[in-house]
Short mmCIF file of C-alpha atoms in Angstrom, two decimals:
data_model
loop_
_atom_site.label_atom_id
_atom_site.label_comp_id
_atom_site.label_asym_id
_atom_site.label_seq_id
_atom_site.Cartn_x
_atom_site.Cartn_y
_atom_site.Cartn_z
CA UNK A 1 67.47 -14.27 14.68
CA UNK A 2 70.02 -14.59 17.46
CA UNK A 3 72.71 -15.91 15.12
CA UNK A 4 72.08 -13.07 12.67
CA UNK A 5 72.49 -10.58 15.48
CA UNK A 6 75.59 -12.34 16.76
CA UNK A 7 77.17 -12.15 13.33
CA UNK A 8 76.21 -8.51 13.18
CA UNK A 9 78.15 -7.87 16.41
CA UNK A 10 81.40 -8.33 14.58
CA UNK A 11 80.38 -6.17 11.67
CA UNK A 12 80.36 -2.44 11.26
CA UNK A 13 78.07 -0.53 13.59
CA UNK A 14 75.76 0.62 10.82
CA UNK A 15 75.32 -2.91 9.56
CA UNK A 16 74.40 -4.10 13.00
CA UNK A 17 71.87 -1.34 13.27
CA UNK A 18 70.36 -2.29 9.94
CA UNK A 19 69.97 -5.91 10.96
CA UNK A 20 68.35 -4.89 14.21
CA UNK A 21 66.03 -2.37 12.66
CA UNK A 22 64.80 -4.56 9.82
CA UNK A 23 63.97 -7.22 12.37
CA UNK A 24 62.37 -4.88 14.86
CA UNK A 25 58.65 -4.87 15.37
CA UNK A 26 56.49 -2.02 14.24
CA UNK A 27 54.54 -0.70 17.21
CA UNK A 28 53.13 2.42 18.77
CA UNK A 29 56.30 2.47 20.89
CA UNK A 30 58.61 2.55 17.86
CA UNK A 31 56.52 5.38 16.44
CA UNK A 32 56.73 7.26 19.74
CA UNK A 33 60.47 6.65 19.98
CA UNK A 34 60.87 8.02 16.47
CA UNK A 35 59.15 11.23 17.50
CA UNK A 36 62.35 12.18 19.35
CA UNK A 37 64.53 11.66 16.28
CA UNK A 38 62.22 13.14 13.66
CA UNK A 39 61.18 9.61 12.59
CA UNK A 40 64.63 9.26 11.03
CA UNK A 41 65.26 5.79 12.51
CA UNK A 42 63.20 3.88 9.94
CA UNK A 43 65.14 1.53 7.71
CA UNK A 44 64.09 -0.53 4.68
CA UNK A 45 61.47 -3.12 5.58
CA UNK A 46 63.28 -5.86 3.69
CA UNK A 47 66.69 -6.61 2.17
CA UNK A 48 67.22 -6.16 -1.59
CA UNK A 49 69.51 -9.18 -1.92
CA UNK A 50 72.24 -10.10 -4.39
CA UNK A 51 71.72 -13.68 -5.53
CA UNK A 52 73.99 -16.47 -4.26
CA UNK A 53 75.05 -19.27 -6.59
CA UNK A 54 72.79 -21.90 -5.01
CA UNK A 55 69.74 -22.25 -2.79
CA UNK A 56 67.64 -25.05 -1.28
CA UNK A 57 64.56 -23.63 -2.99
CA UNK A 58 64.02 -20.96 -5.63
CA UNK A 59 60.68 -19.23 -6.07
CA UNK A 60 60.28 -17.61 -9.48
CA UNK A 61 58.07 -14.55 -9.22
CA UNK A 62 58.08 -11.86 -6.54
CA UNK A 63 54.40 -11.06 -6.50
CA UNK A 64 52.07 -11.79 -3.62
CA UNK A 65 51.98 -15.55 -4.26
CA UNK A 66 55.75 -15.91 -4.60
CA UNK A 67 56.51 -13.81 -1.52
CA UNK A 68 53.83 -15.58 0.55
CA UNK A 69 55.26 -18.93 -0.58
CA UNK A 70 58.73 -17.94 0.61
CA UNK A 71 57.37 -16.62 3.90
CA UNK A 72 55.39 -19.80 4.67
CA UNK A 73 58.32 -22.01 3.62
CA UNK A 74 60.30 -20.37 6.39
CA UNK A 75 57.49 -19.92 8.89
CA UNK A 76 55.69 -23.27 8.53
CA UNK A 77 58.49 -25.54 7.32
CA UNK A 78 61.66 -23.99 8.72
CA UNK A 79 63.36 -23.72 5.33
CA UNK A 80 65.18 -20.42 4.94
CA UNK A 81 67.81 -21.00 2.23
CA UNK A 82 65.45 -19.58 -0.37
CA UNK A 83 65.62 -16.99 -3.12
CA UNK A 84 62.62 -15.20 -4.58
CA UNK A 85 63.57 -14.11 -8.10
CA UNK A 86 61.59 -11.19 -9.48
CA UNK A 87 61.98 -9.95 -13.04
CA UNK A 88 60.94 -6.38 -12.18
CA UNK A 89 60.20 -5.08 -8.70
CA UNK A 90 58.24 -6.94 -6.05
CA UNK A 91 54.49 -6.51 -6.22
CA UNK A 92 54.81 -4.65 -9.53
CA UNK A 93 52.73 -7.13 -11.51
CA UNK A 94 49.20 -8.22 -10.77
CA UNK A 95 49.67 -7.77 -7.02
CA UNK A 96 49.83 -4.02 -7.60
CA UNK A 97 47.21 -4.00 -10.37
CA UNK A 98 44.10 -5.60 -8.90
CA UNK A 99 40.98 -4.09 -7.33
CA UNK A 100 42.08 -5.20 -3.81
CA UNK A 101 38.88 -7.17 -3.12
CA UNK A 102 39.00 -10.20 -0.83
CA UNK A 103 36.09 -12.66 -0.54
CA UNK A 104 35.27 -16.36 -0.58
CA UNK A 105 31.88 -16.47 -2.32
CA UNK A 106 32.46 -19.60 -4.37
CA UNK A 107 30.06 -22.36 -5.28
CA UNK A 108 31.89 -25.68 -5.10
CA UNK A 109 33.15 -27.21 -1.84
CA UNK A 110 36.76 -27.44 -3.11
CA UNK A 111 36.83 -23.73 -3.96
CA UNK A 112 34.96 -22.71 -0.82
CA UNK A 113 37.52 -24.50 1.37
CA UNK A 114 40.44 -22.99 -0.51
CA UNK A 115 39.26 -19.39 -0.69
CA UNK A 116 37.82 -19.29 2.82
CA UNK A 117 41.11 -20.54 4.23
CA UNK A 118 42.66 -17.60 2.40
CA UNK A 119 40.17 -15.12 3.82
CA UNK A 120 40.80 -16.49 7.33
CA UNK A 121 44.53 -16.01 6.87
CA UNK A 122 43.86 -12.47 5.67
CA UNK A 123 41.82 -11.85 8.84
CA UNK A 124 44.90 -12.52 10.97
CA UNK A 125 47.55 -11.32 8.56
CA UNK A 126 48.27 -7.84 9.94
CA UNK A 127 49.01 -9.43 13.34
CA UNK A 128 50.94 -12.38 11.89
CA UNK A 129 53.15 -10.16 9.73
CA UNK A 130 53.29 -7.20 12.14
CA UNK A 131 52.44 -5.13 9.07
CA UNK A 132 49.15 -3.34 8.59
CA UNK A 133 47.58 -4.72 5.43
CA UNK A 134 44.58 -2.45 6.05
CA UNK A 135 42.04 -5.24 5.79
CA UNK A 136 38.58 -3.71 5.74
CA UNK A 137 35.77 -6.26 5.94
CA UNK A 138 33.21 -3.88 4.58
CA UNK A 139 31.28 -6.67 2.89
CA UNK A 140 30.55 -7.33 -0.72
CA UNK A 141 27.10 -6.90 -2.22
CA UNK A 142 26.20 -8.79 -5.37
CA UNK A 143 23.23 -7.23 -7.17
CA UNK A 144 20.23 -8.99 -8.66
CA UNK A 145 18.41 -7.13 -11.40
CA UNK A 146 15.52 -9.55 -11.93
CA UNK A 147 13.57 -12.36 -10.26
CA UNK A 148 15.72 -14.84 -12.16
CA UNK A 149 18.87 -13.20 -10.80
CA UNK A 150 17.37 -13.47 -7.31
CA UNK A 151 16.70 -17.18 -7.74
CA UNK A 152 20.24 -17.79 -8.97
CA UNK A 153 21.60 -15.81 -6.06
CA UNK A 154 19.64 -17.75 -3.49
CA UNK A 155 21.16 -20.90 -4.99
CA UNK A 156 24.60 -19.30 -4.83
CA UNK A 157 24.19 -18.01 -1.26
CA UNK A 158 22.72 -21.33 -0.10
CA UNK A 159 25.64 -23.21 -1.66
CA UNK A 160 27.99 -20.97 0.30
CA UNK A 161 26.08 -21.67 3.52
CA UNK A 162 26.20 -25.39 2.81
CA UNK A 163 29.97 -24.95 2.65
CA UNK A 164 29.95 -23.19 6.02
CA UNK A 165 30.47 -19.67 4.70
CA UNK A 166 27.98 -17.07 5.83
CA UNK A 167 26.09 -15.37 3.03
CA UNK A 168 22.90 -13.38 3.37
CA UNK A 169 20.20 -12.71 0.82
CA UNK A 170 19.23 -9.06 0.61
CA UNK A 171 15.96 -7.40 -0.22
CA UNK A 172 15.89 -4.29 -2.38
CA UNK A 173 15.55 -2.17 0.76
CA UNK A 174 18.51 -3.86 2.40
CA UNK A 175 20.62 -3.18 -0.70
CA UNK A 176 19.52 0.45 -0.59
CA UNK A 177 20.60 0.71 3.05
CA UNK A 178 24.02 -0.82 2.31
CA UNK A 179 24.76 1.28 -0.77
CA UNK A 180 22.61 4.43 -0.78
CA UNK A 181 24.39 5.85 -3.82
CA UNK A 182 22.83 3.18 -6.07
CA UNK A 183 20.16 4.39 -8.46
CA UNK A 184 16.93 3.05 -6.94
CA UNK A 185 14.63 5.41 -8.82
CA UNK A 186 11.75 4.20 -10.97
CA UNK A 187 13.66 5.38 -14.05
CA UNK A 188 16.71 3.25 -13.27
CA UNK A 189 17.99 1.53 -16.39
CA UNK A 190 19.05 -1.41 -14.22
CA UNK A 191 16.36 -1.98 -11.60
CA UNK A 192 17.69 -3.60 -8.44
CA UNK A 193 15.58 -6.47 -7.13
CA UNK A 194 17.84 -7.37 -4.25
CA UNK A 195 21.02 -9.36 -4.02
CA UNK A 196 23.20 -11.10 -1.50
CA UNK A 197 26.17 -10.25 0.60
CA UNK A 198 29.20 -11.86 2.12
CA UNK A 199 29.75 -9.60 5.10
CA UNK A 200 33.28 -10.93 5.69
CA UNK A 201 34.38 -9.86 2.23
CA UNK A 202 36.03 -6.52 1.70
CA UNK A 203 39.30 -4.96 0.65
CA UNK A 204 42.94 -4.99 1.71
CA UNK A 205 45.85 -2.74 0.77
CA UNK A 206 47.40 -4.72 -2.10
CA UNK A 207 50.92 -3.25 -1.92
CA UNK A 208 50.99 -3.81 1.84
CA UNK A 209 50.31 -7.52 1.30
CA UNK A 210 53.39 -7.80 -0.94
CA UNK A 211 55.54 -5.64 1.35
CA UNK A 212 54.35 -7.39 4.51
CA UNK A 213 55.18 -10.83 3.17
CA UNK A 214 58.51 -9.53 1.79
CA UNK A 215 59.42 -8.05 5.18
CA UNK A 216 58.40 -11.24 6.95
CA UNK A 217 60.35 -13.44 4.53
CA UNK A 218 63.41 -11.20 4.58
CA UNK A 219 63.47 -11.16 8.39
CA UNK A 220 63.52 -14.96 8.34
CA UNK A 221 66.63 -14.90 6.13
CA UNK A 222 65.15 -15.28 2.66
CA UNK A 223 66.82 -13.49 -0.27
CA UNK A 224 64.47 -11.29 -2.27
CA UNK A 225 66.20 -10.62 -5.59
CA UNK A 226 64.77 -8.00 -7.92
CA UNK A 227 65.61 -7.23 -11.55
CA UNK A 228 66.44 -10.89 -12.00
CA UNK A 229 64.72 -12.47 -14.98
CA UNK A 230 64.70 -16.25 -15.36
CA UNK A 231 65.87 -16.99 -18.90
CA UNK A 232 66.20 -20.76 -18.80
CA UNK A 233 65.87 -23.87 -16.65
CA UNK A 234 68.74 -26.30 -16.09
CA UNK A 235 67.92 -30.00 -16.11
CA UNK A 236 69.99 -33.09 -15.40
CA UNK A 237 68.54 -36.58 -15.91
CA UNK A 238 65.08 -35.11 -16.22
CA UNK A 239 65.32 -33.30 -12.88
CA UNK A 240 65.48 -29.57 -12.35
CA UNK A 241 68.86 -28.37 -11.07
CA UNK A 242 68.75 -24.60 -11.47
CA UNK A 243 67.98 -21.55 -13.52
CA UNK A 244 69.84 -19.21 -15.82
CA UNK A 245 68.95 -15.63 -15.01
CA UNK A 246 69.84 -12.12 -16.11
CA UNK A 247 72.01 -12.06 -12.95
CA UNK A 248 73.77 -15.36 -13.59
CA UNK A 249 73.28 -19.06 -13.01
CA UNK A 250 71.62 -20.12 -9.74
CA UNK A 251 71.43 -23.77 -8.77
CA UNK A 252 68.59 -25.40 -6.85
CA UNK A 253 66.91 -28.79 -6.98
CA UNK A 254 63.49 -27.46 -6.02
CA UNK A 255 61.96 -24.60 -7.95
CA UNK A 256 58.48 -23.11 -7.76
CA UNK A 257 56.98 -20.90 -10.44
CA UNK A 258 54.47 -18.25 -9.30
CA UNK A 259 54.39 -15.99 -12.32
CA UNK A 260 50.67 -15.50 -13.12
CA UNK A 261 50.30 -14.23 -16.69
CA UNK A 262 53.84 -15.28 -17.59
CA UNK A 263 53.42 -18.89 -16.44
CA UNK A 264 53.26 -20.19 -20.04
CA UNK A 265 56.45 -18.34 -20.97
CA UNK A 266 58.33 -20.01 -18.11
CA UNK A 267 56.72 -23.40 -18.79
CA UNK A 268 57.86 -23.09 -22.39
CA UNK A 269 61.43 -22.40 -21.22
CA UNK A 270 61.23 -25.50 -19.03
CA UNK A 271 59.78 -27.61 -21.82
CA UNK A 272 56.14 -28.27 -20.96
CA UNK A 273 52.76 -26.74 -21.75
CA UNK A 274 49.98 -25.38 -19.57
CA UNK A 275 46.20 -25.11 -20.07
CA UNK A 276 46.57 -21.34 -19.71
CA UNK A 277 45.77 -18.34 -21.89
CA UNK A 278 47.04 -14.91 -20.89
CA UNK A 279 44.65 -11.99 -21.09
CA UNK A 280 44.80 -8.33 -20.12
CA UNK A 281 42.48 -7.40 -17.25
CA UNK A 282 42.05 -3.73 -16.58
CA UNK A 283 41.02 -1.56 -13.70
CA UNK A 284 40.83 2.15 -13.08
CA UNK A 285 40.41 4.72 -10.32
CA UNK A 286 38.71 8.10 -10.16
CA UNK A 287 39.97 11.15 -8.37
CA UNK A 288 39.59 10.80 -4.58
CA UNK A 289 36.30 11.97 -3.12
CA UNK A 290 34.73 11.91 0.33
CA UNK A 291 33.30 8.59 1.56
CA UNK A 292 30.25 7.60 -0.48
CA UNK A 293 30.48 3.81 -0.82
CA UNK A 294 31.48 1.66 2.16
CA UNK A 295 30.93 -1.77 0.64
CA UNK A 296 32.07 -3.57 -2.51
CA UNK A 297 29.37 -3.73 -5.18
CA UNK A 298 29.29 -6.30 -7.97
CA UNK A 299 26.66 -6.41 -10.67
CA UNK A 300 27.36 -9.61 -12.64
CA UNK A 301 24.85 -8.59 -15.31
CA UNK A 302 26.71 -5.41 -16.22
CA UNK A 303 30.21 -6.39 -15.17
CA UNK A 304 30.37 -3.39 -12.83
CA UNK A 305 32.69 -4.12 -9.92
CA UNK A 306 33.07 -1.05 -7.72
CA UNK A 307 34.49 -0.05 -4.38
CA UNK A 308 35.99 3.04 -2.77
CA UNK A 309 39.58 2.99 -1.61
CA UNK A 310 40.69 4.35 1.75
CA UNK A 311 42.19 7.27 -0.16
CA UNK A 312 38.73 8.02 -1.53
CA UNK A 313 39.20 6.90 -5.12
CA UNK A 314 36.34 5.02 -6.75
CA UNK A 315 37.96 1.76 -7.88
CA UNK A 316 36.38 0.11 -10.92
CA UNK A 317 37.31 -3.34 -12.12
CA UNK A 318 36.60 -4.02 -15.79
CA UNK A 319 36.27 -7.24 -17.76
CA UNK A 320 38.88 -9.07 -19.77
CA UNK A 321 40.00 -8.11 -23.24
CA UNK A 322 38.96 -11.41 -24.77
CA UNK A 323 42.03 -12.04 -26.90
CA UNK A 324 45.44 -13.30 -25.84
CA UNK A 325 47.68 -10.48 -24.66
CA UNK A 326 50.92 -9.78 -22.82
CA UNK A 327 50.52 -6.00 -23.14
CA UNK A 328 49.77 -4.43 -19.77
CA UNK A 329 47.06 -2.17 -21.12
CA UNK A 330 43.38 -2.67 -21.75
CA UNK A 331 41.10 -1.76 -24.65
CA UNK A 332 39.14 1.44 -24.56
CA UNK A 333 35.93 -0.38 -25.51
CA UNK A 334 36.12 -2.67 -22.46
CA UNK A 335 36.79 0.32 -20.23
CA UNK A 336 33.85 2.15 -21.77
CA UNK A 337 31.48 -0.80 -21.16
CA UNK A 338 32.54 -1.09 -17.57
CA UNK A 339 32.15 2.63 -16.92
CA UNK A 340 28.77 2.67 -18.66
CA UNK A 341 27.51 -0.11 -16.36
CA UNK A 342 28.93 1.61 -13.29
CA UNK A 343 27.32 4.94 -14.13
CA UNK A 344 23.91 3.33 -14.69
CA UNK A 345 24.17 1.98 -11.14
CA UNK A 346 25.79 5.09 -9.62
CA UNK A 347 24.69 8.14 -11.63
CA UNK A 348 26.40 10.47 -9.14
CA UNK A 349 29.81 9.16 -10.26
CA UNK A 350 29.32 10.56 -13.76
CA UNK A 351 31.31 13.74 -13.13
CA UNK A 352 34.32 12.05 -11.56
CA UNK A 353 37.45 12.33 -13.68
CA UNK A 354 39.42 9.11 -13.96
CA UNK A 355 42.94 9.45 -12.61
CA UNK A 356 44.56 6.21 -13.71
CA UNK A 357 43.80 3.17 -15.83
CA UNK A 358 46.01 0.10 -16.18
CA UNK A 359 45.96 -3.63 -16.87
CA UNK A 360 47.61 -6.77 -15.58
CA UNK A 361 48.21 -10.00 -17.47
CA UNK A 362 46.14 -12.79 -15.97
CA UNK A 363 46.50 -16.55 -16.43
CA UNK A 364 43.08 -17.90 -17.30
CA UNK A 365 42.36 -21.63 -17.37
CA UNK A 366 39.25 -23.25 -18.75
CA UNK A 367 37.55 -23.89 -15.39
CA UNK A 368 38.72 -20.63 -13.72
CA UNK A 369 40.34 -22.60 -10.90
CA UNK A 370 44.01 -22.59 -9.95
CA UNK A 371 46.81 -25.10 -10.41
CA UNK A 372 49.00 -25.64 -7.32
CA UNK A 373 51.36 -28.57 -7.51
CA UNK A 374 54.01 -30.50 -9.45
CA UNK A 375 54.76 -30.11 -13.15
CA UNK A 376 55.85 -32.88 -15.55
CA UNK A 377 59.48 -32.01 -14.63
CA UNK A 378 60.75 -33.47 -11.37
CA UNK A 379 61.63 -30.77 -8.84
CA UNK A 380 59.68 -28.09 -10.69
CA UNK A 381 56.36 -26.95 -9.23
CA UNK A 382 53.82 -24.39 -10.33
CA UNK A 383 51.25 -22.08 -8.75
CA UNK A 384 49.14 -20.50 -11.51
CA UNK A 385 45.71 -20.33 -13.10
CA UNK A 386 44.24 -17.87 -10.59
CA UNK A 387 43.09 -15.87 -13.58
CA UNK A 388 41.31 -12.69 -12.63
CA UNK A 389 41.13 -13.56 -8.92
CA UNK A 390 44.63 -14.07 -7.60
CA UNK A 391 44.82 -11.31 -5.01
CA UNK A 392 42.24 -12.77 -2.61
CA UNK A 393 44.08 -16.08 -2.82
CA UNK A 394 47.59 -14.86 -1.99
CA UNK A 395 47.70 -16.29 1.57
CA UNK A 396 46.34 -19.73 0.62
CA UNK A 397 48.37 -19.82 -2.61
CA UNK A 398 51.52 -19.21 -0.61
CA UNK A 399 50.53 -21.61 2.18
CA UNK A 400 49.69 -24.57 -0.08
CA UNK A 401 52.52 -23.94 -2.55
CA UNK A 402 55.03 -23.79 0.32
CA UNK A 403 53.65 -27.14 1.52
CA UNK A 404 54.24 -28.94 -1.78
CA UNK A 405 57.67 -27.33 -2.23
CA UNK A 406 58.75 -28.29 1.28
CA UNK A 407 57.30 -31.80 1.49
CA UNK A 408 56.89 -32.92 -2.12
CA UNK A 409 53.26 -33.75 -1.31
CA UNK A 410 50.23 -31.71 -2.25
CA UNK A 411 48.52 -29.80 0.50
CA UNK A 412 45.10 -31.26 1.26
CA UNK A 413 43.40 -28.04 0.14
CA UNK A 414 45.32 -28.06 -3.14
CA UNK A 415 44.73 -31.73 -3.98
CA UNK A 416 41.75 -31.07 -6.28
CA UNK A 417 43.66 -28.30 -8.08
CA UNK A 418 46.20 -30.32 -10.00
CA UNK A 419 47.32 -30.19 -13.61
CA UNK A 420 46.01 -33.71 -14.26
CA UNK A 421 42.38 -32.58 -13.98
CA UNK A 422 42.67 -31.35 -17.57
CA UNK A 423 43.26 -34.96 -18.61
CA UNK A 424 40.87 -36.74 -16.23
CA UNK A 425 38.13 -34.17 -16.84
CA UNK A 426 37.64 -33.57 -13.10
CA UNK A 427 37.27 -29.81 -13.59
CA UNK A 428 36.13 -27.39 -10.87
CA UNK A 429 34.22 -25.07 -13.10
CA UNK A 430 33.72 -22.00 -10.96
CA UNK A 431 33.00 -19.69 -13.89
CA UNK A 432 30.02 -21.79 -14.92
CA UNK A 433 29.12 -22.73 -11.35
CA UNK A 434 28.83 -19.43 -9.59
CA UNK A 435 28.49 -17.15 -12.57
CA UNK A 436 31.53 -15.14 -11.65
CA UNK A 437 34.63 -14.76 -13.70
CA UNK A 438 36.42 -14.06 -10.38
CA UNK B 1 42.21 0.02 -30.07
CA UNK B 2 43.15 -2.60 -32.61
CA UNK B 3 41.85 -2.37 -36.12
CA UNK B 4 41.44 -5.64 -37.97
CA UNK B 5 41.27 -6.00 -41.75
CA UNK B 6 38.29 -8.28 -42.37
CA UNK B 7 38.90 -10.00 -45.72
CA UNK B 8 35.32 -9.13 -46.75
CA UNK B 9 34.58 -5.78 -45.07
CA UNK B 10 37.99 -4.14 -44.89
CA UNK B 11 39.55 -2.46 -41.87
CA UNK B 12 37.14 -2.27 -38.90
CA UNK B 13 37.47 -1.59 -35.16
CA UNK B 14 38.24 -4.55 -32.90
CA UNK B 15 34.99 -4.43 -30.85
CA UNK B 16 33.14 -5.60 -33.99
CA UNK B 17 35.09 -8.86 -33.84
CA UNK B 18 35.25 -11.86 -31.54
CA UNK B 19 38.45 -13.80 -31.06
CA UNK B 20 38.01 -17.55 -31.38
CA UNK B 21 41.31 -18.55 -29.83
CA UNK B 22 44.28 -20.39 -31.25
CA UNK B 23 44.01 -21.35 -34.93
CA UNK B 24 45.09 -24.52 -36.65
CA UNK B 25 44.59 -27.03 -33.83
CA UNK B 26 43.89 -30.41 -35.39
CA UNK B 27 41.22 -32.56 -33.74
CA UNK B 28 42.70 -35.90 -32.68
CA UNK B 29 41.27 -39.23 -33.78
CA UNK B 30 38.25 -40.48 -31.83
CA UNK B 31 40.31 -43.24 -30.25
CA UNK B 32 42.93 -40.78 -28.99
CA UNK B 33 44.16 -41.23 -25.41
CA UNK B 34 42.77 -39.07 -22.59
CA UNK B 35 46.16 -37.35 -22.47
CA UNK B 36 46.01 -36.43 -26.14
CA UNK B 37 42.36 -35.36 -25.87
CA UNK B 38 43.08 -33.17 -22.84
CA UNK B 39 45.92 -31.53 -24.71
CA UNK B 40 43.65 -30.84 -27.66
CA UNK B 41 40.91 -29.32 -25.52
CA UNK B 42 42.83 -27.33 -22.95
CA UNK B 43 46.60 -27.02 -23.42
CA UNK B 44 47.86 -24.06 -25.45
CA UNK B 45 51.25 -22.60 -26.42
CA UNK B 46 50.07 -19.13 -25.27
CA UNK B 47 53.10 -17.44 -26.88
CA UNK B 48 54.50 -14.06 -25.92
CA UNK B 49 54.98 -12.90 -29.50
CA UNK B 50 53.32 -14.04 -32.73
CA UNK B 51 50.08 -15.93 -32.12
CA UNK B 52 47.99 -17.51 -34.88
CA UNK B 53 44.36 -17.12 -33.96
CA UNK B 54 40.83 -17.26 -35.35
CA UNK B 55 38.64 -14.17 -35.46
CA UNK B 56 35.02 -13.68 -36.52
CA UNK B 57 33.53 -10.44 -37.76
CA UNK B 58 30.60 -10.98 -35.40
CA UNK B 59 29.02 -7.54 -35.75
CA UNK B 60 29.71 -7.36 -39.47
CA UNK B 61 29.68 -10.04 -42.13
CA UNK B 62 29.82 -12.90 -39.60
CA UNK B 63 32.71 -14.64 -41.40
CA UNK B 64 35.61 -16.45 -39.76
CA UNK B 65 39.24 -15.89 -40.75
CA UNK B 66 42.74 -16.26 -39.30
CA UNK B 67 45.11 -13.61 -37.98
CA UNK B 68 48.79 -13.71 -37.07
CA UNK B 69 49.12 -11.16 -34.28
CA UNK B 70 51.84 -10.14 -31.84
CA UNK B 71 50.53 -10.61 -28.28
CA UNK B 72 53.07 -8.11 -26.93
CA UNK B 73 52.40 -5.21 -29.30
CA UNK B 74 48.97 -6.29 -30.69
CA UNK B 75 50.41 -5.62 -34.15
CA UNK B 76 48.70 -7.74 -36.81
CA UNK B 77 51.25 -9.29 -39.12
CA UNK B 78 48.91 -10.97 -41.59
CA UNK B 79 45.27 -11.93 -42.12
CA UNK B 80 44.56 -15.21 -43.93
CA UNK B 81 41.56 -17.35 -44.74
CA UNK B 82 40.20 -20.35 -42.88
CA UNK B 83 41.80 -23.53 -44.16
CA UNK B 84 44.76 -21.63 -45.61
CA UNK B 85 48.29 -22.32 -44.50
CA UNK B 86 50.09 -19.56 -42.61
CA UNK B 87 51.49 -17.25 -45.33
#
C-alpha cells in the first residue's frame, strides 16, 4: 500500500483522500471519528475500475466466487495485476439471490473436506476482510418425518462425524426446543420424529460477502470492472490470450471463468462443452416479523428450507424448475409447493404476506459436485458446477481457484473435482449420497 | 406458467409435464471410447436460446414428445413427435 499512497501524494488532494479512505480499516474508532463530521467521511468501499488493455490474470464473473478468487490471488499468491470482469453489477447474480445458508453437512470425504474448509474460512472472514459478513452460526436442523428418515439421518450424521465434522442427532423433543414454531401437534400433517443438526451451520449476509471480498481485492490493487460482458475468447496456437468484451479487447494469458449459470455460454464462446445444465432456482421472503425462528430448518421430504433473516423476514428456499432455463424467475407451481410444505411445518406463517420472490440461474452437474480446475484450452480455467449450493462454498471456491490460476496446479482440496471425472466415471455423487440437492 | 401443447391432449399447464432433457442425442456404439461415452452421458450444449428437449405428459396421457423452446423467454417454438426431425 505504501507505493499507492506515495503515488497519491503527487495527485490531487481529493484523490489522495480517496486512496487513504478506501484502504482504511473499519473500526469503532472510525465510526466515532465520523460522529464529529456527521458520518460524511465514508467513501466507496471499492474502486469501480476502467479496464486496462492487459492483465496477468482475468477472472470472468464478479460474483462471490470470482471476487474471492481475485482476493486470494492477491492475498495468498501475491498476484495483483488482475481484472474481475462482471457483466452486470457485482454480487447481482446468484450471490445476491440465495438463501444465505452456510453449512458443511456432506456425506463423502472429498465434499466434507471442501465444504468444511469453506465454513472455517467463513468463521474467520469478518476479521480477515475487516468487513462484517454477519455470520450467524445459529445451526441447521434437518427434520426426519419417519423412522426411516431417522435411520437415514443417523447414517448421514455418522458419516459427517467420520469426516471430523460435528453433527448431532436430535430427538423430537430436542427439535421442539430448537424450533418451537414447528407444528408438533397430533394433527400435524408432517409428524416430526426427530432429526439432526450441524450446530456450526447458519447464515451470513450474502451481499456483505461479495462487498467484503470486493473491498479486500480492490485494496490490494485489483481492478473490479462492472458492465463488462465477455463476448469472445482470443486464442493463439491453442492457448488463451485474451477476451473481447463490451468494453473492448483485454489481453491475458491466464483466464478463470466463475460464471455459475452462464458457464456453458462462456464455454461455448471458448469452444468446449461442459457437463452442465442451467436451471432456475427460486427463493422468497415474507414481510419482516419479530424473531420466531433462530435456526435454519430443512425438511428434505417436503423441500421446505426456511430461516429468518436478521431483518425479520422469513426466507424460504424453493426447489428447481426442472427444465433448462436462463430466465431469472421461477414457476408459480414450484413456489406453491414450497410454501405448502413450509406452512404444514409452520402453520403460524400462513398469514405472512410475501414481499419478494426471485430466481437465480444455477449450474447443475450430474453428481451435484463442483468443477474447479483447467479446461481443454490451455490457460483457461473454470470454477462451476456448484449448482444450488454455491454461496456456502464462496471462500473455498475462491481459495482453490486462485491456487490453480496462480500455480497451474490443482489445489489438493480441488483435485477430486476435475472435469475428467465425467470421463473416468469417478463421480462424487452428493445428491444421491446425502439426499440433498444442496 | 408455461402452457405446453401436448400432441394428444392439447394445451395443458406445465406442472402436468416432466421435462426429459435434451432431445436427439444419439447413443454411441458399444465400443465407443470413454471420452465419447462420457460426452454422451453428461456433456450438454445447454444453450441460452432455442433448446430441443423431450417432454412427457406425465399427469395426462403419459406420452413422450419433443419441444423446441427458448430457454431465455420460455416461449415454445414448435412441438414435434418422437423420432421426427426438427421441423
